[in-house]
Amino acid sequence: IQMKKISIVIPTYNSELTLGKTLKSVFNQTYKNFEVFIVDSYSKDGTKKLIKSFNSKKIKVFNVPNSKKLSYARYYGIKQAKGSFVAFLDSDDYWDKKKLHIQSKLIKKYKFCSTGFSLVKGKKKLSFINYPKFISIKSLLYDRPIANSSVMVDRNLIYKISKKYQNVDYAEDYLWWIIVLKKLKKTLFINKNLTFVRVMDKS
């Protein structure tokens, strides 16, 4: 079976303390047909050096002005993407090594899927897995069951939406998912904890 290419979009800004673990979790994936687009807002720390240390042709780095919104950085990454699907990953989150493999098998029918996730603070983990198999707009609005770093989505679908909504001030990912759900009616939720979302003291 032909493995479809997955484009991973990672916005960064002064992320040297967390990005190493994030990128390791990408390169540890059992699914290998991916490319990584890092969209950096001109980091002033060692982010660039850290990225170079991975020495991988799969990584491409683009710079966007820091004045731009996160939604624009993600849109910019999607615009460069050559893959059939886009996976989002924030620069302080990380994945289980089977994440892309499991999602790539299940997404074909659905165009959009997300996974269970843990909030990680220091050594403590709080897991969110028992959402329904299909997420509707209602559950999206009331339960907030979708973690941005758990999402995989059909590139053509998300490109159109992200292009239209590339300058959103707040919770741009949620706005995008609501529009996705209006189009698809429901999206698949994989009841496995495959995504780890770091909670910083500030957030």
PDB file of C-alpha atoms in Angstrom:
ATOM      1  CA  ILE A   1       0.000   0.000   0.000  1.00  0.00           C
ATOM      2  CA  GLN A   2       1.270   3.454  -0.874  1.00  0.00           C
ATOM      3  CA  MET A   3       1.925   5.440   2.297  1.00  0.00           C
ATOM      4  CA  LYS A   4       0.525   8.920   1.846  1.00  0.00           C
ATOM      5  CA  LYS A   5       2.801  11.778   2.752  1.00  0.00           C
ATOM      6  CA  ILE A   6       1.923  13.702   5.914  1.00  0.00           C
ATOM      7  CA  SER A   7       3.014  17.324   6.308  1.00  0.00           C
ATOM      8  CA  ILE A   8       3.669  18.330   9.913  1.00  0.00           C
ATOM      9  CA  VAL A   9       3.311  22.035  10.706  1.00  0.00           C
ATOM     10  CA  ILE A  10       5.129  23.370  13.792  1.00  0.00           C
ATOM     11  CA  PRO A  11       5.063  27.106  14.597  1.00  0.00           C
ATOM     12  CA  THR A  12       7.985  28.183  16.810  1.00  0.00           C
ATOM     13  CA  TYR A  13       9.158  31.189  18.726  1.00  0.00           C
ATOM     14  CA  ASN A  14      11.990  30.913  21.273  1.00  0.00           C
ATOM     15  CA  SER A  15      11.221  27.215  21.698  1.00  0.00           C
ATOM     16  CA  GLU A  16      14.689  25.778  22.354  1.00  0.00           C
ATOM     17  CA  LEU A  17      13.725  24.352  25.766  1.00  0.00           C
ATOM     18  CA  THR A  18      10.869  22.204  24.465  1.00  0.00           C
ATOM     19  CA  LEU A  19      11.348  21.759  20.716  1.00  0.00           C
ATOM     20  CA  GLY A  20      13.994  19.021  21.080  1.00  0.00           C
ATOM     21  CA  LYS A  21      11.481  16.641  22.651  1.00  0.00           C
ATOM     22  CA  THR A  22       8.826  17.695  20.129  1.00  0.00           C
ATOM     23  CA  LEU A  23      11.051  16.911  17.139  1.00  0.00           C
ATOM     24  CA  LYS A  24      12.366  13.670  18.674  1.00  0.00           C
ATOM     25  CA  SER A  25       8.779  12.474  18.964  1.00  0.00           C
ATOM     26  CA  VAL A  26       8.326  13.207  15.241  1.00  0.00           C
ATOM     27  CA  PHE A  27      11.466  11.360  14.150  1.00  0.00           C
ATOM     28  CA  ASN A  28      10.576   8.424  16.422  1.00  0.00           C
ATOM     29  CA  GLN A  29       7.312   7.869  14.516  1.00  0.00           C
ATOM     30  CA  THR A  30       6.854   4.354  13.124  1.00  0.00           C
ATOM     31  CA  TYR A  31       5.242   6.035  10.081  1.00  0.00           C
ATOM     32  CA  LYS A  32       8.102   7.502   8.065  1.00  0.00           C
ATOM     33  CA  ASN A  33       6.582   9.278   5.062  1.00  0.00           C
ATOM     34  CA  PHE A  34       6.421  12.782   6.483  1.00  0.00           C
ATOM     35  CA  GLU A  35       7.883  16.255   6.012  1.00  0.00           C
ATOM     36  CA  VAL A  36       8.237  18.903   8.719  1.00  0.00           C
ATOM     37  CA  PHE A  37       7.525  22.594   8.188  1.00  0.00           C
ATOM     38  CA  ILE A  38       8.796  24.746  11.023  1.00  0.00           C
ATOM     39  CA  VAL A  39       7.406  28.270  10.822  1.00  0.00           C
ATOM     40  CA  ASP A  40       9.578  30.402  13.048  1.00  0.00           C
ATOM     41  CA  SER A  41       8.799  33.976  14.168  1.00  0.00           C
ATOM     42  CA  TYR A  42      12.484  34.970  14.200  1.00  0.00           C
ATOM     43  CA  SER A  43      13.421  33.254  17.467  1.00  0.00           C
ATOM     44  CA  LYS A  44      16.159  34.991  19.449  1.00  0.00           C
ATOM     45  CA  ASP A  45      17.256  31.938  21.463  1.00  0.00           C
ATOM     46  CA  GLY A  46      18.856  28.692  20.284  1.00  0.00           C
ATOM     47  CA  THR A  47      15.787  27.412  18.387  1.00  0.00           C
ATOM     48  CA  LYS A  48      17.493  27.573  14.970  1.00  0.00           C
ATOM     49  CA  LYS A  49      20.628  25.825  16.237  1.00  0.00           C
ATOM     50  CA  LEU A  50      18.521  23.085  17.811  1.00  0.00           C
ATOM     51  CA  ILE A  51      16.678  22.509  14.519  1.00  0.00           C
ATOM     52  CA  LYS A  52      19.998  22.311  12.636  1.00  0.00           C
ATOM     53  CA  SER A  53      21.271  19.720  15.099  1.00  0.00           C
ATOM     54  CA  PHE A  54      18.649  17.264  13.778  1.00  0.00           C
ATOM     55  CA  ASN A  55      20.419  17.492  10.434  1.00  0.00           C
ATOM     56  CA  SER A  56      17.393  16.241   8.506  1.00  0.00           C
ATOM     57  CA  LYS A  57      16.341  16.871   4.925  1.00  0.00           C
ATOM     58  CA  LYS A  58      12.767  16.308   6.051  1.00  0.00           C
ATOM     59  CA  ILE A  59      12.802  19.625   7.951  1.00  0.00           C
ATOM     60  CA  LYS A  60      12.179  22.912   6.172  1.00  0.00           C
ATOM     61  CA  VAL A  61      12.288  26.179   8.114  1.00  0.00           C
ATOM     62  CA  PHE A  62      10.389  29.312   7.117  1.00  0.00           C
ATOM     63  CA  ASN A  63      10.393  32.685   8.844  1.00  0.00           C
ATOM     64  CA  VAL A  64       7.329  34.826   9.365  1.00  0.00           C
ATOM     65  CA  PRO A  65       7.293  38.156  11.202  1.00  0.00           C
ATOM     66  CA  ASN A  66       6.567  37.996  14.914  1.00  0.00           C
ATOM     67  CA  SER A  67       3.802  40.540  14.380  1.00  0.00           C
ATOM     68  CA  LYS A  68       1.792  37.880  12.533  1.00  0.00           C
ATOM     69  CA  LYS A  69      -0.808  35.746  14.295  1.00  0.00           C
ATOM     70  CA  LEU A  70      -0.369  32.052  15.085  1.00  0.00           C
ATOM     71  CA  SER A  71      -3.171  31.369  12.609  1.00  0.00           C
ATOM     72  CA  TYR A  72      -1.042  32.963   9.877  1.00  0.00           C
ATOM     73  CA  ALA A  73       2.004  30.853  10.822  1.00  0.00           C
ATOM     74  CA  ARG A  74      -0.079  27.671  10.572  1.00  0.00           C
ATOM     75  CA  TYR A  75      -1.633  28.795   7.289  1.00  0.00           C
ATOM     76  CA  TYR A  76       1.850  29.548   5.935  1.00  0.00           C
ATOM     77  CA  GLY A  77       2.959  26.006   6.802  1.00  0.00           C
ATOM     78  CA  ILE A  78      -0.129  24.467   5.191  1.00  0.00           C
ATOM     79  CA  LYS A  79       0.515  26.516   2.045  1.00  0.00           C
ATOM     80  CA  GLN A  80       3.997  24.930   1.676  1.00  0.00           C
ATOM     81  CA  ALA A  81       2.744  21.424   2.437  1.00  0.00           C
ATOM     82  CA  LYS A  82       3.093  18.762  -0.245  1.00  0.00           C
ATOM     83  CA  GLY A  83       1.438  15.981   1.749  1.00  0.00           C
ATOM     84  CA  SER A  84      -2.075  14.602   1.339  1.00  0.00           C
ATOM     85  CA  PHE A  85      -2.672  15.266   5.017  1.00  0.00           C
ATOM     86  CA  VAL A  86      -1.535  17.910   7.485  1.00  0.00           C
ATOM     87  CA  ALA A  87      -0.759  17.180  11.141  1.00  0.00           C
ATOM     88  CA  PHE A  88      -0.400  20.067  13.573  1.00  0.00           C
ATOM     89  CA  LEU A  89       2.117  20.005  16.397  1.00  0.00           C
ATOM     90  CA  ASP A  90       2.911  22.829  18.795  1.00  0.00           C
ATOM     91  CA  SER A  91       6.531  23.388  19.733  1.00  0.00           C
ATOM     92  CA  ASP A  92       6.051  22.339  23.355  1.00  0.00           C
ATOM     93  CA  ASP A  93       3.925  19.230  22.702  1.00  0.00           C
ATOM     94  CA  TYR A  94       4.942  15.735  21.644  1.00  0.00           C
ATOM     95  CA  TRP A  95       3.509  12.488  20.274  1.00  0.00           C
ATOM     96  CA  ASP A  96       3.357   8.783  20.995  1.00  0.00           C
ATOM     97  CA  LYS A  97       5.465   6.996  18.387  1.00  0.00           C
ATOM     98  CA  LYS A  98       2.443   5.292  16.789  1.00  0.00           C
ATOM     99  CA  LYS A  99       0.371   8.453  16.374  1.00  0.00           C
ATOM    100  CA  LEU A 100       0.842   9.070  12.654  1.00  0.00           C
ATOM    101  CA  HIS A 101       0.572   5.368  11.837  1.00  0.00           C
ATOM    102  CA  ILE A 102      -2.747   4.948  13.660  1.00  0.00           C
ATOM    103  CA  GLN A 103      -4.230   8.168  12.271  1.00  0.00           C
ATOM    104  CA  SER A 104      -3.072   7.530   8.717  1.00  0.00           C
ATOM    105  CA  LYS A 105      -4.976   4.232   8.684  1.00  0.00           C
ATOM    106  CA  LEU A 106      -8.201   5.739   9.980  1.00  0.00           C
ATOM    107  CA  ILE A 107      -8.332   9.144   8.322  1.00  0.00           C
ATOM    108  CA  LYS A 108      -8.963   8.059   4.717  1.00  0.00           C
ATOM    109  CA  LYS A 109     -12.719   7.866   5.157  1.00  0.00           C
ATOM    110  CA  TYR A 110     -13.078  10.915   7.369  1.00  0.00           C
ATOM    111  CA  LYS A 111     -10.768  13.729   6.174  1.00  0.00           C
ATOM    112  CA  PHE A 112     -10.262  14.864   9.783  1.00  0.00           C
ATOM    113  CA  CYS A 113      -9.397  13.013  12.955  1.00  0.00           C
ATOM    114  CA  SER A 114      -8.066  13.803  16.395  1.00  0.00           C
ATOM    115  CA  THR A 115      -6.797  11.639  19.241  1.00  0.00           C
ATOM    116  CA  GLY A 116      -6.972  11.390  23.000  1.00  0.00           C
ATOM    117  CA  PHE A 117      -4.417  13.547  24.771  1.00  0.00           C
ATOM    118  CA  SER A 118      -2.734  14.182  28.106  1.00  0.00           C
ATOM    119  CA  LEU A 119      -2.039  17.498  29.715  1.00  0.00           C
ATOM    120  CA  VAL A 120       1.487  17.235  31.102  1.00  0.00           C
ATOM    121  CA  LYS A 121       2.746  19.433  33.891  1.00  0.00           C
ATOM    122  CA  GLY A 122       6.137  18.408  35.247  1.00  0.00           C
ATOM    123  CA  LYS A 123       5.734  14.736  36.128  1.00  0.00           C
ATOM    124  CA  LYS A 124       1.942  14.899  36.362  1.00  0.00           C
ATOM    125  CA  LYS A 125      -0.297  13.768  33.500  1.00  0.00           C
ATOM    126  CA  LEU A 126      -4.020  14.307  33.163  1.00  0.00           C
ATOM    127  CA  SER A 127      -5.556  12.264  30.341  1.00  0.00           C
ATOM    128  CA  PHE A 128      -8.577  13.030  28.182  1.00  0.00           C
ATOM    129  CA  ILE A 129      -9.652  10.011  26.202  1.00  0.00           C
ATOM    130  CA  ASN A 130     -13.279   9.131  26.721  1.00  0.00           C
ATOM    131  CA  TYR A 131     -14.945  11.345  24.166  1.00  0.00           C
ATOM    132  CA  PRO A 132     -17.435   9.866  21.672  1.00  0.00           C
ATOM    133  CA  LYS A 133     -16.056   8.185  18.547  1.00  0.00           C
ATOM    134  CA  PHE A 134     -17.536  10.937  16.398  1.00  0.00           C
ATOM    135  CA  ILE A 135     -17.297  14.580  17.366  1.00  0.00           C
ATOM    136  CA  SER A 136     -20.092  16.921  16.353  1.00  0.00           C
ATOM    137  CA  ILE A 137     -20.200  20.710  16.499  1.00  0.00           C
ATOM    138  CA  LYS A 138     -22.139  20.477  19.754  1.00  0.00           C
ATOM    139  CA  SER A 139     -19.523  18.367  21.523  1.00  0.00           C
ATOM    140  CA  LEU A 140     -16.791  20.592  20.093  1.00  0.00           C
ATOM    141  CA  LEU A 141     -18.393  23.683  21.619  1.00  0.00           C
ATOM    142  CA  TYR A 142     -19.247  22.176  25.000  1.00  0.00           C
ATOM    143  CA  ASP A 143     -16.454  19.693  25.720  1.00  0.00           C
ATOM    144  CA  ARG A 144     -13.446  21.113  23.840  1.00  0.00           C
ATOM    145  CA  PRO A 145     -12.365  17.567  22.969  1.00  0.00           C
ATOM    146  CA  ILE A 146      -9.834  18.474  20.265  1.00  0.00           C
ATOM    147  CA  ALA A 147      -6.232  19.255  21.158  1.00  0.00           C
ATOM    148  CA  ASN A 148      -4.540  21.118  18.308  1.00  0.00           C
ATOM    149  CA  SER A 149      -1.479  18.839  18.376  1.00  0.00           C
ATOM    150  CA  SER A 150      -3.679  15.755  17.997  1.00  0.00           C
ATOM    151  CA  VAL A 151      -5.249  16.797  14.685  1.00  0.00           C
ATOM    152  CA  MET A 152      -4.673  15.271  11.266  1.00  0.00           C
ATOM    153  CA  VAL A 153      -6.686  16.738   8.395  1.00  0.00           C
ATOM    154  CA  ASP A 154      -7.000  16.521   4.624  1.00  0.00           C
ATOM    155  CA  ARG A 155      -4.685  19.177   3.201  1.00  0.00           C
ATOM    156  CA  ASN A 156      -7.050  20.549   0.551  1.00  0.00           C
ATOM    157  CA  LEU A 157      -9.856  20.959   3.059  1.00  0.00           C
ATOM    158  CA  ILE A 158      -7.774  22.801   5.674  1.00  0.00           C
ATOM    159  CA  TYR A 159      -5.902  24.889   3.096  1.00  0.00           C
ATOM    160  CA  LYS A 160      -9.090  26.621   1.939  1.00  0.00           C
ATOM    161  CA  ILE A 161     -10.268  27.255   5.488  1.00  0.00           C
ATOM    162  CA  SER A 162      -6.898  28.455   6.789  1.00  0.00           C
ATOM    163  CA  LYS A 163      -6.481  30.773   3.828  1.00  0.00           C
ATOM    164  CA  LYS A 164      -9.804  32.433   4.545  1.00  0.00           C
ATOM    165  CA  TYR A 165      -9.186  32.634   8.309  1.00  0.00           C
ATOM    166  CA  GLN A 166      -5.451  33.319   8.471  1.00  0.00           C
ATOM    167  CA  ASN A 167      -5.608  36.347  10.782  1.00  0.00           C
ATOM    168  CA  VAL A 168      -7.653  35.219  13.745  1.00  0.00           C
ATOM    169  CA  ASP A 169      -6.774  36.722  17.118  1.00  0.00           C
ATOM    170  CA  TYR A 170      -7.752  33.976  19.497  1.00  0.00           C
ATOM    171  CA  ALA A 171      -8.403  30.205  19.435  1.00  0.00           C
ATOM    172  CA  GLU A 172      -7.938  30.138  15.663  1.00  0.00           C
ATOM    173  CA  ASP A 173      -7.691  26.360  15.682  1.00  0.00           C
ATOM    174  CA  TYR A 174     -11.142  26.075  17.236  1.00  0.00           C
ATOM    175  CA  LEU A 175     -12.629  28.388  14.642  1.00  0.00           C
ATOM    176  CA  TRP A 176     -11.054  26.227  11.914  1.00  0.00           C
ATOM    177  CA  TRP A 177     -12.428  23.015  13.440  1.00  0.00           C
ATOM    178  CA  ILE A 178     -15.938  24.473  13.702  1.00  0.00           C
ATOM    179  CA  ILE A 179     -15.845  25.293   9.988  1.00  0.00           C
ATOM    180  CA  VAL A 180     -14.481  21.810   9.221  1.00  0.00           C
ATOM    181  CA  LEU A 181     -17.379  20.313  11.179  1.00  0.00           C
ATOM    182  CA  LYS A 182     -19.922  22.439   9.339  1.00  0.00           C
ATOM    183  CA  LYS A 183     -18.618  20.894   6.132  1.00  0.00           C
ATOM    184  CA  LEU A 184     -18.155  17.303   7.323  1.00  0.00           C
ATOM    185  CA  LYS A 185     -20.945  17.085   9.970  1.00  0.00           C
ATOM    186  CA  LYS A 186     -18.789  14.857  12.182  1.00  0.00           C
ATOM    187  CA  THR A 187     -15.122  14.033  12.682  1.00  0.00           C
ATOM    188  CA  LEU A 188     -13.418  10.930  13.993  1.00  0.00           C
ATOM    189  CA  PHE A 189     -12.008  10.802  17.523  1.00  0.00           C
ATOM    190  CA  ILE A 190      -9.431   8.069  18.208  1.00  0.00           C
ATOM    191  CA  ASN A 191      -9.837   6.942  21.788  1.00  0.00           C
ATOM    192  CA  LYS A 192      -6.119   6.403  22.406  1.00  0.00           C
ATOM    193  CA  ASN A 193      -3.804   8.710  24.244  1.00  0.00           C
ATOM    194  CA  LEU A 194      -1.347   9.595  21.467  1.00  0.00           C
ATOM    195  CA  THR A 195      -0.711  13.301  22.101  1.00  0.00           C
ATOM    196  CA  PHE A 196       0.968  15.050  25.033  1.00  0.00           C
ATOM    197  CA  VAL A 197       0.200  18.712  25.591  1.00  0.00           C
ATOM    198  CA  ARG A 198       2.578  20.514  27.890  1.00  0.00           C
ATOM    199  CA  VAL A 199       1.029  22.924  30.365  1.00  0.00           C
ATOM    200  CA  MET A 200       3.446  25.665  31.299  1.00  0.00           C
ATOM    201  CA  ASP A 201       3.108  27.644  34.504  1.00  0.00           C
ATOM    202  CA  LYS A 202       2.108  30.620  32.380  1.00  0.00           C
ATOM    203  CA  SER A 203      -0.573  28.881  30.326  1.00  0.00           C
TER     204      SER A 203
END
